[in-house]
CSV table of N, CA and C in Angstrom, one decimal:
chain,number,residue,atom,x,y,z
A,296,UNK,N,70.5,123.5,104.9
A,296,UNK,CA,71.3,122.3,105.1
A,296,UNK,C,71.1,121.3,104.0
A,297,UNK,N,69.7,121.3,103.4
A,297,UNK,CA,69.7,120.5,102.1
A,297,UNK,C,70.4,120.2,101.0
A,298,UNK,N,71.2,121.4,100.8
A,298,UNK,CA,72.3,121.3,99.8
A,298,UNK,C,73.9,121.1,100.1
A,299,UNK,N,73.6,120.7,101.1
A,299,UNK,CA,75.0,120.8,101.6
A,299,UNK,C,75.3,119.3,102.0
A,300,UNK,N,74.4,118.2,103.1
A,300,UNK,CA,74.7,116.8,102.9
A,300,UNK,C,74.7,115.9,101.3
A,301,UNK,N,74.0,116.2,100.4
A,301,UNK,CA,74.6,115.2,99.3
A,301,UNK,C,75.9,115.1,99.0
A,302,UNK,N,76.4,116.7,98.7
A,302,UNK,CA,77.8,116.6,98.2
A,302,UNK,C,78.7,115.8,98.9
A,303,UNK,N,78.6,116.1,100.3
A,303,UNK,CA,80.0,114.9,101.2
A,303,UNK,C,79.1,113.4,101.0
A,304,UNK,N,78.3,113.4,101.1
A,304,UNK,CA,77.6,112.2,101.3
A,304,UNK,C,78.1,111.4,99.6
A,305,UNK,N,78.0,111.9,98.6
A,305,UNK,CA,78.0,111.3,97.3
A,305,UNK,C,79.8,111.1,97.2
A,306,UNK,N,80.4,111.9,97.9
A,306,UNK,CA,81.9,111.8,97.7
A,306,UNK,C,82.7,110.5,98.6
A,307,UNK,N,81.5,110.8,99.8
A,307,UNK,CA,82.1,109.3,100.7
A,307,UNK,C,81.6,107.8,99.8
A,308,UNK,N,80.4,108.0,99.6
A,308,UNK,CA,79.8,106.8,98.9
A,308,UNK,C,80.6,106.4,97.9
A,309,UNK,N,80.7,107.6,96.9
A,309,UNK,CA,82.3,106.9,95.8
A,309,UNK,C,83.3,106.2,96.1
A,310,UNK,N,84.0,107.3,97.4
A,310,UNK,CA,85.1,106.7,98.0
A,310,UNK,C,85.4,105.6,98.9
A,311,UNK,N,83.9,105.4,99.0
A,311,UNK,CA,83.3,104.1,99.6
A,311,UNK,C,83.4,102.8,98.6
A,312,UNK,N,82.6,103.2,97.6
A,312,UNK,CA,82.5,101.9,96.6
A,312,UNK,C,84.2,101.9,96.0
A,313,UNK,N,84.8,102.7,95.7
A,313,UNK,CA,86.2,102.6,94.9
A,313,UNK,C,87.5,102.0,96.2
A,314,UNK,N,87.4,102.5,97.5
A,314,UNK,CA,88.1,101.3,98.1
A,314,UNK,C,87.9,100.0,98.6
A,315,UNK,N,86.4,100.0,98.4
A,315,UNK,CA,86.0,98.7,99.1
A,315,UNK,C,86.0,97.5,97.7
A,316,UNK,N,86.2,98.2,96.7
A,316,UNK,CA,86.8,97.5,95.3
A,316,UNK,C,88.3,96.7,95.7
A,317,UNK,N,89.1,98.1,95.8
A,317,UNK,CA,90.3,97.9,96.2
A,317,UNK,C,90.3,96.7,97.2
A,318,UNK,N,90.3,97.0,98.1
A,318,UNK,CA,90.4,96.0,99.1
A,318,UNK,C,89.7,94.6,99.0
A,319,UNK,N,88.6,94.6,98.4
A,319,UNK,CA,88.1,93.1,97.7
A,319,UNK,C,89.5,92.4,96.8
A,320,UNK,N,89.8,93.4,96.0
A,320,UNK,CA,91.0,92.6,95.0
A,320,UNK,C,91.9,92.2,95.6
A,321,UNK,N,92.6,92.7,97.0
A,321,UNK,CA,93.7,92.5,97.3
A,321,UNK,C,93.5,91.0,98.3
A,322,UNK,N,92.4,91.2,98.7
A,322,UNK,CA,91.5,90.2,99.6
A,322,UNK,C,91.7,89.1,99.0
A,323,UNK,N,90.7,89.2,97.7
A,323,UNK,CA,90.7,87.8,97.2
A,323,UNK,C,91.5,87.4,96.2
A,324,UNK,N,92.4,88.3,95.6
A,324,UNK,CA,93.4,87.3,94.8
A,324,UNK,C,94.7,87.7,94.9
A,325,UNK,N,94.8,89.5,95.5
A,325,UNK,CA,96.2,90.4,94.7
A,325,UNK,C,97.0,89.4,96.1
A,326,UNK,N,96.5,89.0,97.6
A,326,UNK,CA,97.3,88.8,98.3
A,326,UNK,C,97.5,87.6,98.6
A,327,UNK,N,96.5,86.7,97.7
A,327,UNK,CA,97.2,84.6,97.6
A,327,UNK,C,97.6,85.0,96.3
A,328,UNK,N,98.1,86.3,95.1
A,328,UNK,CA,98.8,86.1,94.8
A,328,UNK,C,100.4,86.2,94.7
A,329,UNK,N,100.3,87.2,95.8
A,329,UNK,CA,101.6,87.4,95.9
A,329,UNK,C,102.3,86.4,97.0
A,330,UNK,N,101.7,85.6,97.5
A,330,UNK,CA,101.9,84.5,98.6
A,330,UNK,C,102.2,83.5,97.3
A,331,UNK,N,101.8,83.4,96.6
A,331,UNK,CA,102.1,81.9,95.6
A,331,UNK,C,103.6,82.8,94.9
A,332,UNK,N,103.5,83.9,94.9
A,332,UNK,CA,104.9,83.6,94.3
A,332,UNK,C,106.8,83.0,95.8
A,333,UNK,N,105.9,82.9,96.5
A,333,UNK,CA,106.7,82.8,97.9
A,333,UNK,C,107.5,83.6,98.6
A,334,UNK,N,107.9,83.7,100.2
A,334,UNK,CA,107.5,85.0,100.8
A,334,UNK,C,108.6,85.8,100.5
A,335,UNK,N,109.7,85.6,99.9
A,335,UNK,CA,111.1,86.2,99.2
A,335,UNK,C,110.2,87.3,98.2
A,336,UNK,N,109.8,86.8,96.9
A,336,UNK,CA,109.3,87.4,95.8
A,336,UNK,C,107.9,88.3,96.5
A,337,UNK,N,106.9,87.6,97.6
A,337,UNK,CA,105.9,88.1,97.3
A,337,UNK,C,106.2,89.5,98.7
A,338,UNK,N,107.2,89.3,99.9
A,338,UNK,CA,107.4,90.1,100.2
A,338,UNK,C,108.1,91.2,99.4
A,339,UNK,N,108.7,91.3,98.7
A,339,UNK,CA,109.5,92.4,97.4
A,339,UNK,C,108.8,93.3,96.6
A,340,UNK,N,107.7,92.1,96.9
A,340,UNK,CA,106.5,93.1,95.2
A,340,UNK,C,105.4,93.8,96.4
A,341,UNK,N,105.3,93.1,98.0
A,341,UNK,CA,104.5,94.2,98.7
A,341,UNK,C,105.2,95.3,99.3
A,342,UNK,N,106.6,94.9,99.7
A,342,UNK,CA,106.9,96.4,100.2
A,342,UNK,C,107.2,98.1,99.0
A,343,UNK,N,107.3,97.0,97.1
A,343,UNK,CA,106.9,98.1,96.5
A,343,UNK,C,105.7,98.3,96.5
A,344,UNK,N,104.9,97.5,96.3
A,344,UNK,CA,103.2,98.2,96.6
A,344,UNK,C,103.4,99.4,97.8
A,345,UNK,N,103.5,99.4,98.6
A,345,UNK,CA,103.0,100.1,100.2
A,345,UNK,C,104.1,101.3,99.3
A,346,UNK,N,105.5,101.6,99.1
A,346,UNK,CA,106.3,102.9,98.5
A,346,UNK,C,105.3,103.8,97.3
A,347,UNK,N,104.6,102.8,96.5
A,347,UNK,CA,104.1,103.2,95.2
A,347,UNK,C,102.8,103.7,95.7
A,348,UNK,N,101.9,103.1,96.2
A,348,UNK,CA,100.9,103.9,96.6
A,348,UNK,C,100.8,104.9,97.2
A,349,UNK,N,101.2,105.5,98.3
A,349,UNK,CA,101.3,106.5,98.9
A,349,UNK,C,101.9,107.7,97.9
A,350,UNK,N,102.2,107.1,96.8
A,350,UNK,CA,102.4,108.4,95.2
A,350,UNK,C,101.5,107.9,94.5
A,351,UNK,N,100.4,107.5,94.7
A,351,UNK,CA,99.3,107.3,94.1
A,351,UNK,C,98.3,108.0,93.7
A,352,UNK,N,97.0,108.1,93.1
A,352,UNK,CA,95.6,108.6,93.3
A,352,UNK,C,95.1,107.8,94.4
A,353,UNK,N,95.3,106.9,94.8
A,353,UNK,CA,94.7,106.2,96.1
A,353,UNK,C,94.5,106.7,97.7
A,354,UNK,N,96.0,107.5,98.1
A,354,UNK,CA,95.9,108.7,99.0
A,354,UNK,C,95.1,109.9,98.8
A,355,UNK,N,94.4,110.8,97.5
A,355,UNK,CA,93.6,111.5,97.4
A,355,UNK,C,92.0,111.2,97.7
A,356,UNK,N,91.6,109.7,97.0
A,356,UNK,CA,90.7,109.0,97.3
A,356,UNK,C,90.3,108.7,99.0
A,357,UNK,N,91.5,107.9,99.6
A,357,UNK,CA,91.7,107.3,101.0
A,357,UNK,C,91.0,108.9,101.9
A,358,UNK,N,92.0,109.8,101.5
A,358,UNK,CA,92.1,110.9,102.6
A,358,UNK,C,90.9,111.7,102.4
A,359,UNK,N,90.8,112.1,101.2
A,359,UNK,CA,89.4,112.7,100.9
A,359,UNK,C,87.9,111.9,101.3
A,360,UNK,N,88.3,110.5,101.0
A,360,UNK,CA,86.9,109.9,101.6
A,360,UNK,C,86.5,110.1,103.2
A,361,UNK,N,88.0,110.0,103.8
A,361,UNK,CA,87.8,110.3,105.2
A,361,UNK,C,87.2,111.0,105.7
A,362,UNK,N,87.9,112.2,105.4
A,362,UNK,CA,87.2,113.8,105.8
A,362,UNK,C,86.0,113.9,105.2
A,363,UNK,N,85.6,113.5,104.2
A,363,UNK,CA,83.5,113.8,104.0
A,363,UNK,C,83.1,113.1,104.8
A,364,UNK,N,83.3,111.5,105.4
A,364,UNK,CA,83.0,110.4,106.0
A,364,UNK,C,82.6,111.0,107.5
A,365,UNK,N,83.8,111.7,107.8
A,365,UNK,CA,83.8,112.4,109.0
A,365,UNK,C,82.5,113.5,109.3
A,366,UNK,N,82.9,114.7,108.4
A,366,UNK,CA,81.5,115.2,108.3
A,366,UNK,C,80.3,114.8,107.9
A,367,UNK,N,79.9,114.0,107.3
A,367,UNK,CA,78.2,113.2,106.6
A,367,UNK,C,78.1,112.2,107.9
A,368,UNK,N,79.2,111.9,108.9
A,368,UNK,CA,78.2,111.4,110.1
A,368,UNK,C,78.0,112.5,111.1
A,369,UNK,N,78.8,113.5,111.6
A,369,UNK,CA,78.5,114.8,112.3
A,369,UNK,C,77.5,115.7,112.1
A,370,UNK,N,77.2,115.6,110.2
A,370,UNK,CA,76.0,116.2,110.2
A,370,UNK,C,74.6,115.1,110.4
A,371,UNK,N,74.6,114.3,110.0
A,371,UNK,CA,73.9,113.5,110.3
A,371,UNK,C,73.5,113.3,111.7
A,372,UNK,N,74.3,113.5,112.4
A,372,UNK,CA,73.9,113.5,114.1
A,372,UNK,C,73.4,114.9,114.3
A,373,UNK,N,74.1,115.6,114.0
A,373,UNK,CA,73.5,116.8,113.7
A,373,UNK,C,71.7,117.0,113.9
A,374,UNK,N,71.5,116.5,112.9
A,374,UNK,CA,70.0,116.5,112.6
A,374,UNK,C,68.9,115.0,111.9
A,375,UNK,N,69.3,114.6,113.1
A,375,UNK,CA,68.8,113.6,113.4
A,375,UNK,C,67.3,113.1,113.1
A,376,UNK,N,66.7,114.2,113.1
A,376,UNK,CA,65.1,114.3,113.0
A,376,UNK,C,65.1,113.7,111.4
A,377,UNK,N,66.0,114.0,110.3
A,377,UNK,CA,65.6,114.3,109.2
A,377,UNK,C,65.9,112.8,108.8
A,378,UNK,N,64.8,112.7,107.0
A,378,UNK,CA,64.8,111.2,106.8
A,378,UNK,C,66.7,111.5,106.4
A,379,UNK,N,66.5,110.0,106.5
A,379,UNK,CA,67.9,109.6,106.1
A,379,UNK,C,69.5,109.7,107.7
A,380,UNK,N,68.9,110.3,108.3
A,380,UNK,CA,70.3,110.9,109.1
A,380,UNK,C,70.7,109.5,109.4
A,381,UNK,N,70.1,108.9,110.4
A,381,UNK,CA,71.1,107.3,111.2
A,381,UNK,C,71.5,106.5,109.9
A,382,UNK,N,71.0,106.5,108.4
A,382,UNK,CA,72.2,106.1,107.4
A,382,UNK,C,72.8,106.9,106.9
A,383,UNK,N,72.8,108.6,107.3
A,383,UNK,CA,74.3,109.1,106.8
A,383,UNK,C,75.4,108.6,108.3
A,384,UNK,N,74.9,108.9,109.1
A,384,UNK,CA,75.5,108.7,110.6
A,384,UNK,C,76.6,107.0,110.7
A,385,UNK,N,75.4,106.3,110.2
A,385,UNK,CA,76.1,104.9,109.7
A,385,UNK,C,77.1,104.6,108.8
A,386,UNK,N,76.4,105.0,107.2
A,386,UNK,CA,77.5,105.4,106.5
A,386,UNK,C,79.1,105.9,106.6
A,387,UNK,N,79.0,107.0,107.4
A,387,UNK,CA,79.9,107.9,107.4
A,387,UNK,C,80.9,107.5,108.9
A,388,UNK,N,80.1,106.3,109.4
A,388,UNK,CA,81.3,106.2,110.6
A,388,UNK,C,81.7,104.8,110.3
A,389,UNK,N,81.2,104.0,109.6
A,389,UNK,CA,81.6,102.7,108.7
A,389,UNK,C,82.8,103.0,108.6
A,390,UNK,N,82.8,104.0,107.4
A,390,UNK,CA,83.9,104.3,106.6
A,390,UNK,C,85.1,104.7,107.1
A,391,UNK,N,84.5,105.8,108.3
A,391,UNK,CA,85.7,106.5,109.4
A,391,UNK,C,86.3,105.4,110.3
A,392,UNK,N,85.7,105.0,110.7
A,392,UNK,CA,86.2,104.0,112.0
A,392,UNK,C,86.5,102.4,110.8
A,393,UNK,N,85.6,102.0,110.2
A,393,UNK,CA,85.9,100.6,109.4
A,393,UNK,C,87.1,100.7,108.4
A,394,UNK,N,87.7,101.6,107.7
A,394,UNK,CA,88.5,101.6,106.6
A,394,UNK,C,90.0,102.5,107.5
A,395,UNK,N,89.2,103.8,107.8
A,395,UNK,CA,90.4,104.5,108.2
A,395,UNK,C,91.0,104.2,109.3
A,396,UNK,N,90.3,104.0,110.5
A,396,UNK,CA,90.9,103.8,111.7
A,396,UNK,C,91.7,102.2,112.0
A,397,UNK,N,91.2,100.9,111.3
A,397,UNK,CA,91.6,99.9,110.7
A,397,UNK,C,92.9,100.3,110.4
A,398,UNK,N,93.0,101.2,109.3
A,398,UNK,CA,94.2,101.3,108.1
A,398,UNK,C,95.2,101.9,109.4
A,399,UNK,N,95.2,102.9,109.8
A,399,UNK,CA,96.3,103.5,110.5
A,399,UNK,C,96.6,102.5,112.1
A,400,UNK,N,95.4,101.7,112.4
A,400,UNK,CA,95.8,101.5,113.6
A,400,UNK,C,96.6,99.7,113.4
A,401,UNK,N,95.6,99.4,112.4
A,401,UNK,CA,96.0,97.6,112.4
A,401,UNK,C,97.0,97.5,110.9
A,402,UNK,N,96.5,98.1,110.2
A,402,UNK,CA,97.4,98.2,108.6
A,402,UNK,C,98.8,98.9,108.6
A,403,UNK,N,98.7,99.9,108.8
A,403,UNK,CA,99.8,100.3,108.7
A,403,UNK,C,101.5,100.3,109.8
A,404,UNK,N,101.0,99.6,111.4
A,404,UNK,CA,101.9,99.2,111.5
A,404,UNK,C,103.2,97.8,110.9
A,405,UNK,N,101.9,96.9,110.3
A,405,UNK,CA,102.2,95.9,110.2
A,405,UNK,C,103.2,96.1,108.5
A,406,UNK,N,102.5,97.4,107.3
A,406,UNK,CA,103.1,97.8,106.4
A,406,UNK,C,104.8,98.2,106.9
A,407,UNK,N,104.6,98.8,108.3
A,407,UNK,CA,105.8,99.6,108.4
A,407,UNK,C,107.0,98.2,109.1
A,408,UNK,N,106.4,96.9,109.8
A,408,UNK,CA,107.2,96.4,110.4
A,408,UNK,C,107.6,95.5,109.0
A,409,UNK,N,106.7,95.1,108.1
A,409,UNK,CA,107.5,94.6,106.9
A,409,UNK,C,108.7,95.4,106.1
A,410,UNK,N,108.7,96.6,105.6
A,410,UNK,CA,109.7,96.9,105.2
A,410,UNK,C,111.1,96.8,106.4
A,411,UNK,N,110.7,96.6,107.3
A,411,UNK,CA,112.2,96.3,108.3
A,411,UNK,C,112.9,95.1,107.5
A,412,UNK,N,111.7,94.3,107.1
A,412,UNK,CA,112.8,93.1,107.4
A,412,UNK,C,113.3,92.7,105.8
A,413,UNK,N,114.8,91.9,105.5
A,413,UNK,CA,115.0,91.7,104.2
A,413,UNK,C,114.2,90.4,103.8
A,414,UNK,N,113.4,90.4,102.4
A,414,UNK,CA,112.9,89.2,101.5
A,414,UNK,C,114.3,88.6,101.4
A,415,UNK,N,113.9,87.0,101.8
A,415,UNK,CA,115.0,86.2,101.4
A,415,UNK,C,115.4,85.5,102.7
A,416,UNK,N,115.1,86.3,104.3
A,416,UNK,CA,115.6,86.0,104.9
A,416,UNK,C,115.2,85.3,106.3
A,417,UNK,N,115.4,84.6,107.1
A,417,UNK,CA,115.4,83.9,107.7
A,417,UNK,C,113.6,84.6,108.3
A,418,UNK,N,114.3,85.6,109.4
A,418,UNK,CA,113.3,86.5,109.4
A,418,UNK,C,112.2,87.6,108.9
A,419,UNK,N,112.9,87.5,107.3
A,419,UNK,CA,111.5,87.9,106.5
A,419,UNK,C,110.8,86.7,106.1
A,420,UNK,N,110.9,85.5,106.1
A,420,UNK,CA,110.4,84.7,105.9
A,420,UNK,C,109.1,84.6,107.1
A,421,UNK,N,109.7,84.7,108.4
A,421,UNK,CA,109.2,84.0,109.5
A,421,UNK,C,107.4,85.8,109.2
A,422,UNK,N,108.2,87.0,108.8
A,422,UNK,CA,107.4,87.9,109.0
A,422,UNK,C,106.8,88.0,107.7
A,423,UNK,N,106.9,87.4,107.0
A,423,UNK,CA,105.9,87.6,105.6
A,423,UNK,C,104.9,86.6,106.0
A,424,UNK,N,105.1,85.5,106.4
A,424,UNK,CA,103.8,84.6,107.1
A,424,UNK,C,102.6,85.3,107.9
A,425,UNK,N,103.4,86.1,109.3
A,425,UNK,CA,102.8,86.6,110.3
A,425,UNK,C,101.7,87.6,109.4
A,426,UNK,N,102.8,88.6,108.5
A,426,UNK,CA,102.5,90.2,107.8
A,426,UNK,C,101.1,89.5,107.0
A,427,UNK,N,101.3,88.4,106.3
A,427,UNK,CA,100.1,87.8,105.5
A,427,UNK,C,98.9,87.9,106.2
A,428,UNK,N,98.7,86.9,107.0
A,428,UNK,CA,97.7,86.5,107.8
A,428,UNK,C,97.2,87.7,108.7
A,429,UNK,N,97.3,88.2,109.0
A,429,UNK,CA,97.1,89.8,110.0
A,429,UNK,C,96.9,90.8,108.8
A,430,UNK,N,97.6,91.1,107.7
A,430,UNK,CA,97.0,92.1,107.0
A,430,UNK,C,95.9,91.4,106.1
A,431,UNK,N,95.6,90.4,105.6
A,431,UNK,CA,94.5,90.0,104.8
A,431,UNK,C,93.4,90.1,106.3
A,432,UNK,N,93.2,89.8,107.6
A,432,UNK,CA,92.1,89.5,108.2
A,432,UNK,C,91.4,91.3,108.1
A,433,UNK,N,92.6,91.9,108.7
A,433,UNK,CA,92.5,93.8,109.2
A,433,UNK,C,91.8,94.1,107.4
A,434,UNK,N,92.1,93.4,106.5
A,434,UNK,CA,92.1,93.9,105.0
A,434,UNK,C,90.3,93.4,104.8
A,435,UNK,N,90.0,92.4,105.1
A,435,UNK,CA,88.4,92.1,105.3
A,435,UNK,C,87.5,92.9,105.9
A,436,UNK,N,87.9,93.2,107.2
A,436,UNK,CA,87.3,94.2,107.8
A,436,UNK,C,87.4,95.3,106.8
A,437,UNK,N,88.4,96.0,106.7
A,437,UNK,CA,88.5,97.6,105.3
A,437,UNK,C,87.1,96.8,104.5
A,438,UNK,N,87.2,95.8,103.6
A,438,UNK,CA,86.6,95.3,103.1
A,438,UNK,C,84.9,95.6,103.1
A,439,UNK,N,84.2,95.1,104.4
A,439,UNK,CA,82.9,94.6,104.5
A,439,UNK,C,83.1,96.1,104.9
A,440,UNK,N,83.9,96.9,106.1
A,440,UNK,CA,83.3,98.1,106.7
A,440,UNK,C,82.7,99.3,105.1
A,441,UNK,N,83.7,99.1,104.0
A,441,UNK,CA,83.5,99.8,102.8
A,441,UNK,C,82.0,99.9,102.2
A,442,UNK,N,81.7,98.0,102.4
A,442,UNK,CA,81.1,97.6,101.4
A,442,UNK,C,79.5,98.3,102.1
A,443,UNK,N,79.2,98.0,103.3
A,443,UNK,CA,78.4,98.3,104.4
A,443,UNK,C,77.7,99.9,104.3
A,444,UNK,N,79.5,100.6,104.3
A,444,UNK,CA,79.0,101.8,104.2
A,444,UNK,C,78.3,102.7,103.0
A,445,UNK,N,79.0,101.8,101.7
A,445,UNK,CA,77.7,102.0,100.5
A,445,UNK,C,76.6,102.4,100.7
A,446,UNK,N,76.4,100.6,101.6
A,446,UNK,CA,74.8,100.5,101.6
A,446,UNK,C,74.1,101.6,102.2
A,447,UNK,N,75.0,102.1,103.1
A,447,UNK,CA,73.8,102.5,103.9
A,447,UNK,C,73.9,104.2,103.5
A,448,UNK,N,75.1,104.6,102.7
A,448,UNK,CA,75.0,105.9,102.1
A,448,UNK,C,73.9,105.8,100.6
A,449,UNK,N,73.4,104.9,100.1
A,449,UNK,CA,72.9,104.4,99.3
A,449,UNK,C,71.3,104.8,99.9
A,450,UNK,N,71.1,104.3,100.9
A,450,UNK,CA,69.9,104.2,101.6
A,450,UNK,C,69.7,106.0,101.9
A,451,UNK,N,71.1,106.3,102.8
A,451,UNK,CA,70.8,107.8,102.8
A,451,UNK,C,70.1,108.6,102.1
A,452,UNK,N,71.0,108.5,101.0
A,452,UNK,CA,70.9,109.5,99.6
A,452,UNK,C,69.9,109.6,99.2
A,453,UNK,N,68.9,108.1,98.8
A,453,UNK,CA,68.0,107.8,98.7
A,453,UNK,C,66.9,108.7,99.3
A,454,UNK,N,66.9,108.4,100.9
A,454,UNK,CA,65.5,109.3,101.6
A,454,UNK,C,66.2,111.0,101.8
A,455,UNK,N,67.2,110.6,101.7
A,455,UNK,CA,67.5,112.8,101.5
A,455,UNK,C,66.7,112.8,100.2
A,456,UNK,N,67.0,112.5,99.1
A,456,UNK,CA,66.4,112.8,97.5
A,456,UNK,C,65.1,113.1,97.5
């Protein structure tokens, strides 16, 4: 089994550090910037973000981090005795439960009820407010859960090595 946890383990940690990037940027500037352009413009420019990504490299990253994430904490519980397991265990459900289960349960409805509504209008106004505030908070969480899971795949890797 020694050769077999680094590989998911080093693929979640990447895909750990490369969305918790992501989500830092959107955090702290991509989404007070698109709020300064006002909710007409900045609704327009996110419901093409949310079309364009999903034809991204971002979905290979997102999905692939999952599924290692998933297994590097199963094996980790797995074999528990060994150094490192409770930070692949940690690691790897950070990631699962902090990023992914976030994304589809609190992010993605809220992506899907923005595209209903038209920029410009009475009611995209009223929902680009709402859509703001609820996806930046759900987007912090992605955030620290990412940043977290680094660490503690960092610490893994470390006592497996």
């Amino acid at each position: 089994m020694d050769t077999v946890i680094p590989i998911p383990a080093w693929i979640t940690l990447i895909s750990a550090t490369i969305m918790g990037g992501v989500y830092f940027a959107f955090s702290t500037f991509m989404m007070p910037s698109l709020d300064a352009l006002g909710s007409a413009r900045g609704m327009e420019a996110m419901q093409s973000i949310n079309k364009v990504i999903v034809r991204s490299l971002f979905l290979p990253v997102f999905f692939g981090g999952t599924l290692t994430s998933a297994a590097v904490a199963v094996v980790g519980l797995y074999d528990m005795g060994r150094p490192g397991a409770v930070m692949l265990v940690a690691g790897g459900a950070l990631y699962f439960f902090g990023m992914f289960v976030v994304t589809v349960v609190g992010k993605v409805p809220l992506n899907n009820a923005l595209e209903t509504e038209k920029p410009g209008s009475q009611a995209g106004d009223v929902m680009w407010s709402r859509y703001l505030a609820a996806w930046v908070r759900w987007n912090h969480v992605r955030t620290l859960s990412c940043l977290a899971s680094t660490i503690c795949l960092v610490s893994a890797i470390d006592r497996l090595g």
